[in-house]
PDB file of C-alpha atoms and ligand atoms in Angstrom:
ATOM      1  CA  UNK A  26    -139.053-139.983 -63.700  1.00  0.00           C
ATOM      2  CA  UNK A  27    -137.174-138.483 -66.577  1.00  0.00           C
ATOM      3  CA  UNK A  28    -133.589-138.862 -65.635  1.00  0.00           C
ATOM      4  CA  UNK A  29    -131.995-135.624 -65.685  1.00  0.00           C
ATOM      5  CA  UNK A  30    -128.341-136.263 -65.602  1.00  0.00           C
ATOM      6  CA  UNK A  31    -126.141-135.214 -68.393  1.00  0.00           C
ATOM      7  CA  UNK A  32    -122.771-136.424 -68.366  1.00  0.00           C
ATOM      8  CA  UNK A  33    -120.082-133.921 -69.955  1.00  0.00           C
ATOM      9  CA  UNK A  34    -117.674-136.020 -73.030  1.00  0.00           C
ATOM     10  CA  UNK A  35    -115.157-133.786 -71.826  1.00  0.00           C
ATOM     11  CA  UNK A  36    -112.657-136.479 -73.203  1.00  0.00           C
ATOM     12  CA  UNK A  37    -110.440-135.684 -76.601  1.00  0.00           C
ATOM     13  CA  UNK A  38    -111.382-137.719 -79.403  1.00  0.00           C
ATOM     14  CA  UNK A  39    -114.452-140.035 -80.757  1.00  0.00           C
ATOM     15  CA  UNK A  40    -113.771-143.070 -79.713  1.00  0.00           C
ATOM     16  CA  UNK A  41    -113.041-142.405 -75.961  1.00  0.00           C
ATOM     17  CA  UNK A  42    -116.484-140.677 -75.808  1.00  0.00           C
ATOM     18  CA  UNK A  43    -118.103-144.037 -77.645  1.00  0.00           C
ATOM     19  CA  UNK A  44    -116.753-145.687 -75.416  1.00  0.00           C
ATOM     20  CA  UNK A  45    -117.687-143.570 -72.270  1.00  0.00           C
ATOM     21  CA  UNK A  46    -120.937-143.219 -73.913  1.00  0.00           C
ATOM     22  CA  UNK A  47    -121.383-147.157 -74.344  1.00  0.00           C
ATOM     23  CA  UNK A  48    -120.563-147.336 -70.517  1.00  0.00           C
ATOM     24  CA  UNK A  49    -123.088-145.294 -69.302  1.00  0.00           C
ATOM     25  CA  UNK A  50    -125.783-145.307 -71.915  1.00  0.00           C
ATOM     26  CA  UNK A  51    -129.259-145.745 -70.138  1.00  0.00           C
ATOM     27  CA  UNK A  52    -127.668-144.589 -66.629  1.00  0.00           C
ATOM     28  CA  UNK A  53    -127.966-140.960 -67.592  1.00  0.00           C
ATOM     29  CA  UNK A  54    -130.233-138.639 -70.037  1.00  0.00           C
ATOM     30  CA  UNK A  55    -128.178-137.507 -72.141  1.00  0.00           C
ATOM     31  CA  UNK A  56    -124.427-136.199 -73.187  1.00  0.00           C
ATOM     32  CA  UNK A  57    -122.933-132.867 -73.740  1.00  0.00           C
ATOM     33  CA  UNK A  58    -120.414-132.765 -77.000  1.00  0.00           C
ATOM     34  CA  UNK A  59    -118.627-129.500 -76.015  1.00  0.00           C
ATOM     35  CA  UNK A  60    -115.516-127.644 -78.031  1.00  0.00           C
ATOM     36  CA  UNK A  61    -112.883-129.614 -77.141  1.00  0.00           C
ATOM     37  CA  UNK A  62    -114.922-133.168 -78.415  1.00  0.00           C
ATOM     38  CA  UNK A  63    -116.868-131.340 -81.343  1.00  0.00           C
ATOM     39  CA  UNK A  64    -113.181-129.466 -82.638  1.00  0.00           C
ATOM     40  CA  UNK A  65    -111.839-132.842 -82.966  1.00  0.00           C
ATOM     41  CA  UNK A  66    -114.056-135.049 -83.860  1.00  0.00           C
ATOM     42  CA  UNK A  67    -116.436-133.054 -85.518  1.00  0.00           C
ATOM     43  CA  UNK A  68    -120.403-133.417 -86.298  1.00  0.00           C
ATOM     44  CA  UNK A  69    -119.635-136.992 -87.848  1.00  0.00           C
ATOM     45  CA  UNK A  70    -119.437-138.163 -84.262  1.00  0.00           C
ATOM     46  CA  UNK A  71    -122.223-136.330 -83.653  1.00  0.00           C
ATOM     47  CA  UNK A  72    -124.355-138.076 -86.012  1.00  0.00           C
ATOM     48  CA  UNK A  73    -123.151-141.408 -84.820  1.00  0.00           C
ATOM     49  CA  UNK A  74    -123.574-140.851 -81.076  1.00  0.00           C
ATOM     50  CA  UNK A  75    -127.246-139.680 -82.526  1.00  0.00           C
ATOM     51  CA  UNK A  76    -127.313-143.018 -83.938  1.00  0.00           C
ATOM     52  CA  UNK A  77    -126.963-144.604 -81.215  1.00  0.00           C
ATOM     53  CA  UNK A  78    -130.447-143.287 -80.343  1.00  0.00           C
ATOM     54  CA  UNK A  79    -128.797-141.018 -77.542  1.00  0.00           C
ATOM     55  CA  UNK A  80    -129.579-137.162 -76.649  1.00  0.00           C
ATOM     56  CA  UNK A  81    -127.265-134.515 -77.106  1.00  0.00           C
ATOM     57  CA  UNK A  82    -126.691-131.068 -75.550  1.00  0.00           C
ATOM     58  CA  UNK A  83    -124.231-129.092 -78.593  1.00  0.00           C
ATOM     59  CA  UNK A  84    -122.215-126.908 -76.024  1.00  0.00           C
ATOM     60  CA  UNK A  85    -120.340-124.762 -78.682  1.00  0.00           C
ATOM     61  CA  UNK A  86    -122.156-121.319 -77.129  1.00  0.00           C
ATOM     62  CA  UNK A  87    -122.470-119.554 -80.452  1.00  0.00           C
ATOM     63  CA  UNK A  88    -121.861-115.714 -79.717  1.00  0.00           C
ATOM     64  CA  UNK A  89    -121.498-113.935 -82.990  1.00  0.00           C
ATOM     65  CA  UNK A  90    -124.077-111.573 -85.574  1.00  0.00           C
ATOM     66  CA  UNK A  91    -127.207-112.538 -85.269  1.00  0.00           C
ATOM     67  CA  UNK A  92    -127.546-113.871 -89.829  1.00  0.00           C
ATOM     68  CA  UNK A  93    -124.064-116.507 -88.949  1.00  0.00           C
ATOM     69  CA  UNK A  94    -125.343-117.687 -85.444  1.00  0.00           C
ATOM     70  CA  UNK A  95    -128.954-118.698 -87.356  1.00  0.00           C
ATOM     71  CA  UNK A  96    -126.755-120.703 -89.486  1.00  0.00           C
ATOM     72  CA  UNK A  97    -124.861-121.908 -86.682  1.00  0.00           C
ATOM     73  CA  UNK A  98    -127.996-123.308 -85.119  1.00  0.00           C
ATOM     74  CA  UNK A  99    -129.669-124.634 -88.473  1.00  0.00           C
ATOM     75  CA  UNK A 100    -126.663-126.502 -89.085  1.00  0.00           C
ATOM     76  CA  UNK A 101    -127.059-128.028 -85.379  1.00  0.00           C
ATOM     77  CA  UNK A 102    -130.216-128.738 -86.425  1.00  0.00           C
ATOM     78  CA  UNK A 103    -129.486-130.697 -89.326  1.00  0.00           C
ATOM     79  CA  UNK A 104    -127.734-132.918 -86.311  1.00  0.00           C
ATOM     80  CA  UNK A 105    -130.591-133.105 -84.796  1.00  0.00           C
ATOM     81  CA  UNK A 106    -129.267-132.826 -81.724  1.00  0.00           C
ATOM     82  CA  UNK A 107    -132.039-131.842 -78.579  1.00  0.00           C
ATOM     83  CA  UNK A 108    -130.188-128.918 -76.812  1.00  0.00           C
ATOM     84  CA  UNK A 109    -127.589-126.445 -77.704  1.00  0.00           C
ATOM     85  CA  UNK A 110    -126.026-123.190 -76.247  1.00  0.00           C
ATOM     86  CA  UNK A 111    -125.716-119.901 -77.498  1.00  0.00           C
ATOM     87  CA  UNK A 112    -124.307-116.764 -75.381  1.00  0.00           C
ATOM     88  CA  UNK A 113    -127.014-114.093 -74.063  1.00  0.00           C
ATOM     89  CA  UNK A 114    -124.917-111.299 -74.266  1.00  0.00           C
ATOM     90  CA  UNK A 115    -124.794-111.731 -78.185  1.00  0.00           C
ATOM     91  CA  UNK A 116    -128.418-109.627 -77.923  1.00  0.00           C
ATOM     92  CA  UNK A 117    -131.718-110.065 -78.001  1.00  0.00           C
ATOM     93  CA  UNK A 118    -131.501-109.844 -82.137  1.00  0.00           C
ATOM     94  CA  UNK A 119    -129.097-112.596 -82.126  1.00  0.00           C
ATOM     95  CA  UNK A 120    -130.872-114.864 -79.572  1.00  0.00           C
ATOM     96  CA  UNK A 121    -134.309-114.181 -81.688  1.00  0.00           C
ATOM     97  CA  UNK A 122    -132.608-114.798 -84.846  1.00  0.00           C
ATOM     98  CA  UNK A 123    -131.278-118.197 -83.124  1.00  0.00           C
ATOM     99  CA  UNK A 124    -134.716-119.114 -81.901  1.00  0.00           C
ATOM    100  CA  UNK A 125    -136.597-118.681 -85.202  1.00  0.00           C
ATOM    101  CA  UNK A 126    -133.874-120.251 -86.948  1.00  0.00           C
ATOM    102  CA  UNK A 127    -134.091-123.412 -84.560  1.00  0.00           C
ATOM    103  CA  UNK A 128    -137.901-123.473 -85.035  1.00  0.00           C
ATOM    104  CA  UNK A 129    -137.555-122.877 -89.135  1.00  0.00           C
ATOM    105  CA  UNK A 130    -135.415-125.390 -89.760  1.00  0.00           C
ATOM    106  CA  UNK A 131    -136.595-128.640 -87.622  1.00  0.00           C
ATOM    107  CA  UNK A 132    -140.230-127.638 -88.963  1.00  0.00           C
ATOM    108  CA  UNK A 133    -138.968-128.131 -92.468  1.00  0.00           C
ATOM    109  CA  UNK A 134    -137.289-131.234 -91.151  1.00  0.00           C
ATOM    110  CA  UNK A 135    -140.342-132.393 -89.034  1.00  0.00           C
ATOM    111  CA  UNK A 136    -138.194-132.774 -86.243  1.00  0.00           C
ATOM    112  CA  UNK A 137    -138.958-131.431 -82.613  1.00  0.00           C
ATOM    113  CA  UNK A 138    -136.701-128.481 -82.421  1.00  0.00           C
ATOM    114  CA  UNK A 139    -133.638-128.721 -79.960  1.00  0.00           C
ATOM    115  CA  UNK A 140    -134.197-126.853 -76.728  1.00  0.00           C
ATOM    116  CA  UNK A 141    -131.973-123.431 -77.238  1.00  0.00           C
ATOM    117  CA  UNK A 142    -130.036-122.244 -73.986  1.00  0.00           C
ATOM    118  CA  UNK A 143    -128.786-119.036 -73.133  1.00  0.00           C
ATOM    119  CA  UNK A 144    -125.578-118.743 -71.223  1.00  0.00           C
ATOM    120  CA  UNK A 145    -125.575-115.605 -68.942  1.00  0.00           C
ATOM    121  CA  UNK A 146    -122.328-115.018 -67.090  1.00  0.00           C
ATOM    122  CA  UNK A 147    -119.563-117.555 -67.218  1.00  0.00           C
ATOM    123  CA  UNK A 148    -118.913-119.208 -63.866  1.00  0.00           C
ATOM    124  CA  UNK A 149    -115.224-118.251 -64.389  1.00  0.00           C
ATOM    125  CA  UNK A 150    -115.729-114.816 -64.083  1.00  0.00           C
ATOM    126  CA  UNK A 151    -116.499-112.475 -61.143  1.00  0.00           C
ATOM    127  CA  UNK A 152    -116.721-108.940 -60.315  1.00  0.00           C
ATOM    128  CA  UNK A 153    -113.443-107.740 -61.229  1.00  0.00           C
ATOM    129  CA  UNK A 154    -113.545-109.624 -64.713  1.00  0.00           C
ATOM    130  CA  UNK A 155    -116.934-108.160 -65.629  1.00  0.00           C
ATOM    131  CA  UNK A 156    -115.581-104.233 -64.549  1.00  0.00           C
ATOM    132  CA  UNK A 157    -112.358-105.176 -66.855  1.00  0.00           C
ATOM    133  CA  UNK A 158    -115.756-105.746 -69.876  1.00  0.00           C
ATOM    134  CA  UNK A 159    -117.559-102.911 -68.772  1.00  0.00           C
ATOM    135  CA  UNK A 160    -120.348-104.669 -67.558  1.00  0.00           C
ATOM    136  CA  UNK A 161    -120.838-103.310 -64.259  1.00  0.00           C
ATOM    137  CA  UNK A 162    -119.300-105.164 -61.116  1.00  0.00           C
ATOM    138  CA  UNK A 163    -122.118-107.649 -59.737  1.00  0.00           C
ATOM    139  CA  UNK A 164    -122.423-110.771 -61.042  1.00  0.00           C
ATOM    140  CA  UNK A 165    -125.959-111.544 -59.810  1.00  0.00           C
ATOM    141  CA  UNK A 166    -127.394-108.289 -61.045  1.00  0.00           C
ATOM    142  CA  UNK A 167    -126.029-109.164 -64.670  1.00  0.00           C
ATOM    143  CA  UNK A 168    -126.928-112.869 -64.517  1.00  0.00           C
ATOM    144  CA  UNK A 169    -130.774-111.296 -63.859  1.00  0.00           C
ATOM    145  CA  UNK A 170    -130.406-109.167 -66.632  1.00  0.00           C
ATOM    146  CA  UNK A 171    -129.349-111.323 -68.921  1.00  0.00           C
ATOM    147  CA  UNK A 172    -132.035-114.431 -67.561  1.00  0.00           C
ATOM    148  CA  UNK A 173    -134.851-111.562 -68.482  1.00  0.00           C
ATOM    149  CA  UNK A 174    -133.189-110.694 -71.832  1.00  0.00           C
ATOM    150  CA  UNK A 175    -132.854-114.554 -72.783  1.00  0.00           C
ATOM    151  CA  UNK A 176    -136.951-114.792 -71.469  1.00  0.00           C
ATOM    152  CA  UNK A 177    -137.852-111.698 -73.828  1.00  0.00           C
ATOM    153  CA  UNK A 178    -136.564-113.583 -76.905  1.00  0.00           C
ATOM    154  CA  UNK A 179    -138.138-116.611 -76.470  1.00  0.00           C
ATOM    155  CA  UNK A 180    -135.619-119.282 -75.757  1.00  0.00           C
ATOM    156  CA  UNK A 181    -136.692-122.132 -73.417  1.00  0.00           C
ATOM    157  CA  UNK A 182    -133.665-122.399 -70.701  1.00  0.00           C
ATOM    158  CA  UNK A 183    -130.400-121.222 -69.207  1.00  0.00           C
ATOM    159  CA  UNK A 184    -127.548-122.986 -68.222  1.00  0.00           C
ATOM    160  CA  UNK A 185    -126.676-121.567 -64.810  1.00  0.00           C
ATOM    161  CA  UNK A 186    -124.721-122.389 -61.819  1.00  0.00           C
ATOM    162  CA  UNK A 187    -126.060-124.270 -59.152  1.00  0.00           C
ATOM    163  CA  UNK A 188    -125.721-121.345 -56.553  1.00  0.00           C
ATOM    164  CA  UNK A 189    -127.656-118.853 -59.458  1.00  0.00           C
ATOM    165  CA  UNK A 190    -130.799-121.374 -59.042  1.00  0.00           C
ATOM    166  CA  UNK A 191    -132.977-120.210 -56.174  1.00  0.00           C
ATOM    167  CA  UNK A 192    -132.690-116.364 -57.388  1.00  0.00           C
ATOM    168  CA  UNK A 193    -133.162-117.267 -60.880  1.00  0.00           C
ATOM    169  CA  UNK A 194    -136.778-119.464 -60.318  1.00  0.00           C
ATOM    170  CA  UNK A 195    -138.148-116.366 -58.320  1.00  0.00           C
ATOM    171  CA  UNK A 196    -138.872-114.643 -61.166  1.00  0.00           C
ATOM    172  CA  UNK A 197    -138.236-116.502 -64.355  1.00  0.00           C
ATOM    173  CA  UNK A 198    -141.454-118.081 -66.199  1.00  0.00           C
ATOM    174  CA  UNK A 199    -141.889-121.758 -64.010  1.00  0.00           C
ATOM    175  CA  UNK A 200    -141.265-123.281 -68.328  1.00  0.00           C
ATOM    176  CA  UNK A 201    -137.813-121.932 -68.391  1.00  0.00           C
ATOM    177  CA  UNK A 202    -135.542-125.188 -68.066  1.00  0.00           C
ATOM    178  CA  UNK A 203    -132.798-124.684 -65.664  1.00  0.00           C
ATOM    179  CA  UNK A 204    -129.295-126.497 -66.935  1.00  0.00           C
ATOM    180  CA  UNK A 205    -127.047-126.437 -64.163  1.00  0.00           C
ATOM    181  CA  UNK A 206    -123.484-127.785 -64.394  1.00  0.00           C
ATOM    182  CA  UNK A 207    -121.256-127.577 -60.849  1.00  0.00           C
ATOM    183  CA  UNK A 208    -122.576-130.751 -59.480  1.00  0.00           C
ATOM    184  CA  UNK A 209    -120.393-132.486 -56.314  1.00  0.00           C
ATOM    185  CA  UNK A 210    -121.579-135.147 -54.636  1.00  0.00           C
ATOM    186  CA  UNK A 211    -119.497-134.736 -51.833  1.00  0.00           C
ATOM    187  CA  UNK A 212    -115.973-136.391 -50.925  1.00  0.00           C
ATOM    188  CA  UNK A 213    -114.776-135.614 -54.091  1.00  0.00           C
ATOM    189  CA  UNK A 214    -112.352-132.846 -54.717  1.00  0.00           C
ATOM    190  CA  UNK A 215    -114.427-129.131 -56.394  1.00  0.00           C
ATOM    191  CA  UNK A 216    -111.463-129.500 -59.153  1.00  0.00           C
ATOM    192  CA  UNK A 217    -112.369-125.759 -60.619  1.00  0.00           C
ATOM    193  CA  UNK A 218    -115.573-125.522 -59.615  1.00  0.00           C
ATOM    194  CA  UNK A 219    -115.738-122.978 -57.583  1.00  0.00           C
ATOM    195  CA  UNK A 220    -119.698-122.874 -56.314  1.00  0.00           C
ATOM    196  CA  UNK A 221    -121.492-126.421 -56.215  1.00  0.00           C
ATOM    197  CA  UNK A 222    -124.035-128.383 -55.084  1.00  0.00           C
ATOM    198  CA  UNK A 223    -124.863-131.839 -54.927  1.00  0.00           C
ATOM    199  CA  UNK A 224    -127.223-133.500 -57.625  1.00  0.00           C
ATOM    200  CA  UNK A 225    -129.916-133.569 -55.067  1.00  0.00           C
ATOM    201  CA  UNK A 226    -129.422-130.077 -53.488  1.00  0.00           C
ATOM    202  CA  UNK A 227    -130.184-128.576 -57.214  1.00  0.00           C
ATOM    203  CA  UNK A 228    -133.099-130.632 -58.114  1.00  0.00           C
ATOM    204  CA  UNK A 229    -134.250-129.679 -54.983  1.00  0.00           C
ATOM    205  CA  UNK A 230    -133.520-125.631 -55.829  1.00  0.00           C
ATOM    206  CA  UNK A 231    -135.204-125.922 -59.232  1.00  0.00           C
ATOM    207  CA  UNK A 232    -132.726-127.091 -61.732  1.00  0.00           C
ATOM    208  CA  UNK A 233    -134.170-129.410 -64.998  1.00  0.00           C
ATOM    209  CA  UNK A 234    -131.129-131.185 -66.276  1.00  0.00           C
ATOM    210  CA  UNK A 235    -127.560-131.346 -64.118  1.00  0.00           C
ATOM    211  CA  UNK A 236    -124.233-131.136 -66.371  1.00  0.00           C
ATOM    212  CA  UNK A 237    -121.934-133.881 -64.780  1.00  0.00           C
ATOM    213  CA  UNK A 238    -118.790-134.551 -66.143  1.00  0.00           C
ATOM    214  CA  UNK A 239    -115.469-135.445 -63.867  1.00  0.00           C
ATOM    215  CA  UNK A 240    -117.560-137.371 -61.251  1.00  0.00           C
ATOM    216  CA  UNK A 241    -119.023-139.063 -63.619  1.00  0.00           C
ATOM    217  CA  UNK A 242    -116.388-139.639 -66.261  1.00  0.00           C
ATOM    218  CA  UNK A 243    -113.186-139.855 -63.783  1.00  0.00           C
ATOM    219  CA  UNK A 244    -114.604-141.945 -61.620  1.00  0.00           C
ATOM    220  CA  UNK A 245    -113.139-145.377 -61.438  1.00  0.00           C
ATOM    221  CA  UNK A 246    -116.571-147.001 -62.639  1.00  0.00           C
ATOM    222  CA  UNK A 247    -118.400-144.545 -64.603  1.00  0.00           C
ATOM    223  CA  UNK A 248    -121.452-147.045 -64.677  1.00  0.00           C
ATOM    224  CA  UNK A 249    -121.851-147.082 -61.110  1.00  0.00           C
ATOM    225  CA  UNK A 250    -121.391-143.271 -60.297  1.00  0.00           C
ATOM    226  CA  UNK A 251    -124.038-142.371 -62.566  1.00  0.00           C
ATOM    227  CA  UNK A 252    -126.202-144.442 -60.920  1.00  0.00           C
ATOM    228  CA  UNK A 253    -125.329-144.077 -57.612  1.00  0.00           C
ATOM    229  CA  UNK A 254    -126.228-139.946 -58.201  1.00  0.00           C
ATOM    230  CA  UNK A 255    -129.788-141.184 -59.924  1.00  0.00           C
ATOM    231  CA  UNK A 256    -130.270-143.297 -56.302  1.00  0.00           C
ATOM    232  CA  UNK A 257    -129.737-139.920 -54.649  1.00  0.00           C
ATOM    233  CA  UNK A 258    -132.094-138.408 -56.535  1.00  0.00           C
ATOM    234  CA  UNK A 259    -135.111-140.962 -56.342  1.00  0.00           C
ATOM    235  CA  UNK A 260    -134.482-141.473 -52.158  1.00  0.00           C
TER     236      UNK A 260
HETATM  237  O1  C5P B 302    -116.271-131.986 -64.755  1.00  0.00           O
HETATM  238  P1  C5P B 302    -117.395-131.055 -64.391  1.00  0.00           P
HETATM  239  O2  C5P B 302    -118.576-131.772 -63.744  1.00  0.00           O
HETATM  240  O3  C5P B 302    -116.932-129.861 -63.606  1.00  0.00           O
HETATM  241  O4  C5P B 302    -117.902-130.552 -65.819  1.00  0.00           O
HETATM  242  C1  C5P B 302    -118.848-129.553 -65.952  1.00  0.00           C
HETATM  243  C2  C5P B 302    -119.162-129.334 -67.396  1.00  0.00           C
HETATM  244  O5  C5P B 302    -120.025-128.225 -67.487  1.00  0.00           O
HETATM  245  C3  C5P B 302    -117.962-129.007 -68.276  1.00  0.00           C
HETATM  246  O6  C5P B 302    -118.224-129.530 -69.577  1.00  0.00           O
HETATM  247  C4  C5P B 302    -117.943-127.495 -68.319  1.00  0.00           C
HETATM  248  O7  C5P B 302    -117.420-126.986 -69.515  1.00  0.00           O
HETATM  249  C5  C5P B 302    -119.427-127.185 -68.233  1.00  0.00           C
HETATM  250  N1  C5P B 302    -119.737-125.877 -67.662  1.00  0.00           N
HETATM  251  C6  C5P B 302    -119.343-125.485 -66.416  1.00  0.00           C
HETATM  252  N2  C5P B 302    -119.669-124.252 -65.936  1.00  0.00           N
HETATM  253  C7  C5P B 302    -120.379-123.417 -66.690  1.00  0.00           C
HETATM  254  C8  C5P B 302    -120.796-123.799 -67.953  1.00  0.00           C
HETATM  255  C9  C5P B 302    -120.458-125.052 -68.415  1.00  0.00           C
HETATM  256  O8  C5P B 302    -118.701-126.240 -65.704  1.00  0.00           O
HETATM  257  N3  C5P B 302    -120.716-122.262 -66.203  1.00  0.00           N
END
């Protein structure tokens, strides 16, 4: 089985994520370098946690005009990292622009191009938040429209919460790769997550790849709880 765990380096600089990284290497499938790793220690560590022969999901969720998000993505290309996030609600121009850029620049490298990800509605927000944006008042509605939009232009996946799984898979194309962070395994404390499910529960939904960071990286044996949550997922 391909293990699908990715474990979030949500930890401040380069050499607490080498060493995180170090820990867990071959216990999980790959790691997520988001903005608060990437800000400070920049695509040199990048390059050498690519080195170390490891996967990486870029979580910078590029949202901007559709000519600087293509060079966004070619330059995460150059990383050669395998996934990366950019926000749906950038366009369809943008997300196209992101796509072809992706596909441009590994063929030129002869690398497989990284898996491109559209992020719909951010967990943090609900109704009220999207009204205050003007984009209507139900989240589900404009996660669906945004999933379709994302589809139309071609990219491969979504990261979306656990609870957004089921409704998503009923009418998304059965290739779109599910990302779903959220992940509790139960006796642990939600911290901010506000909807989640257990590594098992969103397999079992339809999720590809599950984002895990605190229970993973706060746990007193990082090692172990990664593979304790790959048991759970093979029994
Ligand atoms: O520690 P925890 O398992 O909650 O970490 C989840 C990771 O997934 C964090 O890196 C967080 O930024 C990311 N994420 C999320 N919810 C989203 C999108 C990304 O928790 N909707």
């Amino acid at each position: 089985m391909r293990n699908p765990i990715i474990v979030a380096l949500d930890v401040p600089n380069a050499s607490q994520a080498l060493t995180l990284a170090r820990e867990v290497a071959g216990r999980v499938g790959a790691f997520k370098v988001g903005s608060e790793l990437f800000t400070s220690a920049g695509p040199d560590f990048v390059r050498q946690l690519r080195q170390t022969g490891a996967s990486i999901f870029l979580d910078l969720k590029f949202h901007d005009i559709p000519n600087t998000v293509a060079k966004a993505v070619a330059s995460a290309v150059n990383l050669n990292v395998q996934m990366l996030t950019i926000h749906t609600c950038g366009g369809l121009e943008m997300m196209r622009a992101a796509k072809e850029s992706a596909l441009k620049t590994a063929g030129a490298l002869g690398q497989e191009p990284p898996l491109i990800l559209g992020v719909t509605v951010l967990t943090s927000m609900n109704g009220a938040a999207l009204e205050q944006v003007g984009a209507g008042t139900d989240v589900g509605t404009q996660v669906e429209r945004l999933a379709a939009l994302a589809v139309e232009a071609g990219l491969g996946g979504l990261v979306c919460s656990p609870l957004e799984i089921q409704r998503l898979r009923r009418f998304l194309p059965a290739t779109t790769r599910l990302v779903t962070p959220g992940i509790r395994l139960g006796g642990e404390q939600a911290d901010d997550q506000k909807r989640t499910l257990s590594a098992r529960e969103a397999m079992d939904a339809g999720a590809d790849w599950l984002v895990i960071g605190r229970p993973i990286y706060a746990a007193p044996d990082p090692a172990g709880a990664a593979r304790r949550i790959l048991e759970s997922l093979a029994s």
